[in-house]
XYZ file of C-alpha atoms in Angstrom:
274
model
C 0.000 0.000 0.000
C 2.840 2.396 0.899
C 4.537 1.861 -2.469
C 1.342 2.523 -4.414
C 0.612 5.673 -2.403
C 4.177 6.924 -2.954
C 3.961 6.358 -6.721
C 0.571 8.066 -6.872
C 1.855 11.074 -4.937
C 4.925 11.432 -7.165
C 2.761 11.228 -10.292
C 0.387 13.907 -9.010
C 3.290 16.221 -8.126
C 4.716 15.851 -11.646
C 1.303 16.678 -13.116
C 1.243 19.773 -10.914
C 4.467 20.999 -12.531
C 7.274 19.743 -10.285
C 10.311 18.086 -11.827
C 10.475 14.311 -11.708
C 13.476 14.184 -9.362
C 11.926 16.663 -6.912
C 8.539 14.895 -7.037
C 10.123 11.489 -6.414
C 12.174 12.876 -3.543
C 9.191 14.499 -1.827
C 7.078 11.363 -2.224
C 9.901 9.215 -0.887
C 10.360 11.518 2.119
C 6.634 11.464 2.915
C 6.520 7.671 2.738
C 9.625 7.426 4.929
C 8.105 9.736 7.555
C 4.979 7.572 7.659
C 7.145 4.485 8.038
C 9.091 6.102 10.886
C 5.779 6.910 12.595
C 4.580 3.335 12.115
C 1.504 4.432 10.170
C 0.123 3.970 6.694
C 0.793 7.144 4.631
C -2.837 7.380 3.547
C -3.874 7.329 7.189
C -1.266 9.928 8.102
C -1.581 12.305 5.129
C -4.848 11.331 3.454
C -5.336 10.309 -0.205
C -2.285 10.920 -2.401
C -4.232 13.180 -4.791
C -5.428 15.451 -1.989
C -2.044 15.517 -0.254
C -0.290 16.390 -3.519
C -2.500 19.467 -3.849
C -1.764 20.492 -0.249
C 1.965 19.886 -0.692
C 2.196 21.955 -3.884
C 0.474 24.870 -2.142
C 2.877 24.496 0.777
C 5.953 24.409 -1.461
C 5.009 27.648 -3.142
C 3.612 29.476 -0.118
C 6.805 31.447 0.597
C 7.081 32.604 -3.018
C 3.363 33.390 -3.226
C 3.494 35.304 0.035
C 6.521 37.240 -1.105
C 4.932 38.148 -4.427
C 1.463 38.841 -3.067
C 2.664 40.925 -0.134
C 5.654 42.354 -1.929
C 6.649 45.880 -1.174
C 6.170 48.581 -3.740
C 8.919 48.613 -6.341
C 11.799 50.636 -5.058
C 10.665 50.919 -1.430
C 13.602 51.266 0.958
C 14.293 48.076 2.935
C 17.547 49.227 4.598
C 18.884 52.715 5.295
C 22.194 53.574 6.949
C 23.037 57.145 7.840
C 26.550 58.023 9.080
C 26.927 54.662 10.801
C 30.126 54.265 12.807
C 31.401 51.642 15.216
C 34.184 51.915 17.771
C 35.515 49.649 20.480
C 37.084 51.988 22.989
C 39.457 54.178 20.971
C 39.541 51.748 18.053
C 37.264 52.897 15.266
C 36.121 49.969 13.106
C 33.652 51.771 10.826
C 33.206 55.443 10.089
C 30.361 57.347 8.414
C 28.752 54.534 6.389
C 25.764 55.579 4.251
C 23.502 53.260 2.231
C 19.974 53.268 0.898
C 18.974 49.776 -0.307
C 15.633 49.328 -2.051
C 13.448 46.346 -2.810
C 14.842 44.442 -5.795
C 18.377 45.796 -5.362
C 21.667 44.112 -4.463
C 24.434 45.816 -2.505
C 27.933 44.342 -2.157
C 30.322 44.998 0.722
C 33.973 44.550 -0.237
C 37.273 45.170 1.486
C 40.360 43.602 3.013
C 40.315 41.406 6.093
C 39.900 43.521 9.196
C 38.059 46.310 7.405
C 34.828 45.752 9.375
C 32.682 43.914 6.791
C 31.176 41.386 9.201
C 30.746 44.103 11.827
C 28.724 46.141 9.335
C 26.525 43.152 8.503
C 25.991 42.492 12.213
C 24.870 46.097 12.643
C 22.435 45.737 9.739
C 21.063 42.529 11.293
C 20.566 44.209 14.667
C 23.140 41.980 16.373
C 25.654 44.801 16.981
C 24.784 48.295 18.188
C 26.436 51.120 16.210
C 28.367 53.727 18.162
C 26.890 56.530 16.064
C 24.467 56.928 13.199
C 21.019 55.648 12.256
C 19.967 52.194 11.024
C 16.466 51.680 9.601
C 15.336 48.314 8.225
C 12.182 46.368 7.467
C 10.995 43.922 10.165
C 11.314 40.714 8.127
C 14.984 39.937 7.505
C 17.033 36.809 6.804
C 20.658 36.501 7.878
C 23.303 33.966 6.789
C 26.553 34.316 8.761
C 29.890 33.186 7.403
C 30.590 30.927 10.380
C 28.248 29.160 12.776
C 24.548 29.855 12.552
C 23.463 26.215 12.852
C 22.980 23.837 15.789
C 25.471 20.972 15.397
C 23.204 18.257 16.843
C 20.080 19.092 14.818
C 19.293 17.677 11.383
C 18.415 20.023 8.501
C 14.705 19.130 8.864
C 14.860 20.007 12.565
C 16.441 23.348 11.658
C 13.631 24.021 9.174
C 10.977 23.297 11.795
C 12.772 25.328 14.486
C 13.344 28.411 12.332
C 9.862 28.054 10.852
C 8.314 28.076 14.325
C 9.998 31.436 14.954
C 8.053 32.756 11.937
C 4.837 30.995 13.010
C 5.102 28.434 10.237
C 3.658 24.995 10.888
C 6.170 22.161 11.138
C 5.054 20.447 7.920
C 5.044 23.682 5.953
C 8.479 24.712 7.294
C 9.995 21.348 6.426
C 8.501 21.313 2.928
C 9.588 24.900 2.265
C 13.105 24.210 3.532
C 13.469 21.143 1.337
C 12.116 23.062 -1.642
C 14.677 25.854 -1.161
C 17.466 23.334 -0.582
C 16.636 21.630 -3.875
C 17.013 24.991 -5.650
C 20.627 24.977 -4.399
C 21.144 21.453 -5.724
C 20.999 19.943 -2.226
C 18.676 17.185 -1.018
C 19.171 16.849 2.757
C 19.303 13.414 4.336
C 16.903 12.991 7.218
C 19.368 11.273 9.562
C 22.466 13.496 9.286
C 23.050 16.209 11.897
C 24.607 19.554 10.979
C 27.996 18.739 12.532
C 28.420 15.921 9.998
C 27.721 18.128 6.978
C 30.600 19.483 4.902
C 31.450 23.162 5.284
C 29.834 24.003 1.944
C 26.660 22.112 2.829
C 26.415 23.871 6.192
C 26.573 27.138 4.276
C 23.725 25.935 2.061
C 21.746 25.247 5.227
C 22.486 28.796 6.433
C 21.332 30.218 3.098
C 18.092 28.191 3.180
C 17.364 29.304 6.752
C 17.954 32.934 5.768
C 15.347 32.683 3.009
C 12.911 30.280 4.695
C 10.166 32.834 5.344
C 10.631 34.884 2.162
C 12.079 37.940 3.964
C 12.148 41.446 2.509
C 15.834 41.943 3.363
C 18.496 39.220 3.064
C 21.945 39.675 4.646
C 24.722 37.338 3.471
C 28.275 37.078 4.823
C 30.292 35.413 2.025
C 27.597 32.729 1.776
C 29.380 30.624 -0.836
C 32.321 29.632 1.432
C 33.071 25.956 0.730
C 30.945 25.827 -2.445
C 32.345 24.072 -5.489
C 32.040 25.818 -8.858
C 28.674 24.251 -9.725
C 27.211 25.161 -6.323
C 28.485 28.719 -6.686
C 26.806 29.113 -10.093
C 23.554 27.705 -8.706
C 23.764 30.152 -5.802
C 24.279 33.047 -8.218
C 21.063 32.089 -9.999
C 19.254 31.950 -6.660
C 20.573 35.394 -5.769
C 18.999 36.829 -8.916
C 15.703 35.053 -8.169
C 15.602 36.742 -4.766
C 16.213 40.091 -6.426
C 13.527 39.456 -9.032
C 10.922 38.618 -6.384
C 11.601 41.983 -4.752
C 13.966 41.241 -1.877
C 16.731 43.677 -1.023
C 20.081 41.888 -0.651
C 23.239 42.997 1.167
C 26.153 40.620 0.610
C 29.767 40.563 1.709
C 31.895 39.215 -1.131
C 35.483 38.958 -2.294
C 34.520 37.659 -5.768
C 34.964 40.552 -8.171
C 32.558 39.138 -10.771
C 29.844 39.252 -8.084
C 29.862 42.997 -8.743
C 28.471 42.592 -12.267
C 24.835 42.534 -11.087
C 24.923 44.779 -8.032
C 23.363 48.199 -7.629
C 25.600 49.496 -4.825
C 29.145 48.793 -3.690
C 30.422 49.660 -0.212
C 34.209 49.457 -0.107
C 35.703 49.304 3.364
C 39.319 49.842 4.388
C 41.073 48.825 7.607
C 41.211 51.754 10.011
C 44.566 53.009 11.224
C 45.814 51.294 14.354
C 43.848 48.083 13.754
């Protein structure tokens, strides 16, 4: 019975417009979850036809929400006015100005020690500036360069945890997370915790978590660290999809060809005495 239900679900997802590989993977995951729970999938999820319809709506809910509730073209999502940061007498940042609008990309570049990650932390609300004004929209996503994930949680557990913070149901959060992961060419295993993922895959998890709820502002600290060339190209395509759906994006980068598609460049320099 489980095999028939799985095949029916995959077929319905393909008819709804999903690719064969993605449809098979989602059907396989649903059947595996039912098996883990010791229940028949039809009992757990209902008829395959009905569940396929629910699942397709769930997969696209973040994109639909983002498009339907999208901000007016060009509305400011992040504004910095004369932002500075000092630690005692050491000045890290001085007089930073930026006005980032919906559908724009801004790149932060500079040598090590120039304050790039500090600036991103200020934009995310994690670091208080010493002077200046920071204005941002409420719904933001943030992908740090290091850390950001719980080593003993699986990717699915991360999706459910971060989804709960945005009042997303567990099933919807998991489905949305897996959908976004697939767009990065990654299909998470259910039984592997974050500490056992490669560095590049942990960064993919960070990127997915940053975009899980379709935020209006996405902050990225060299998000492609550990990516191979194919993963980097896939990420670049995803970056442009975020821009096209109306998100404002602020990204730290050292890749010069990342500057081809950006609207603003903030170049930072190490301060004297640092």
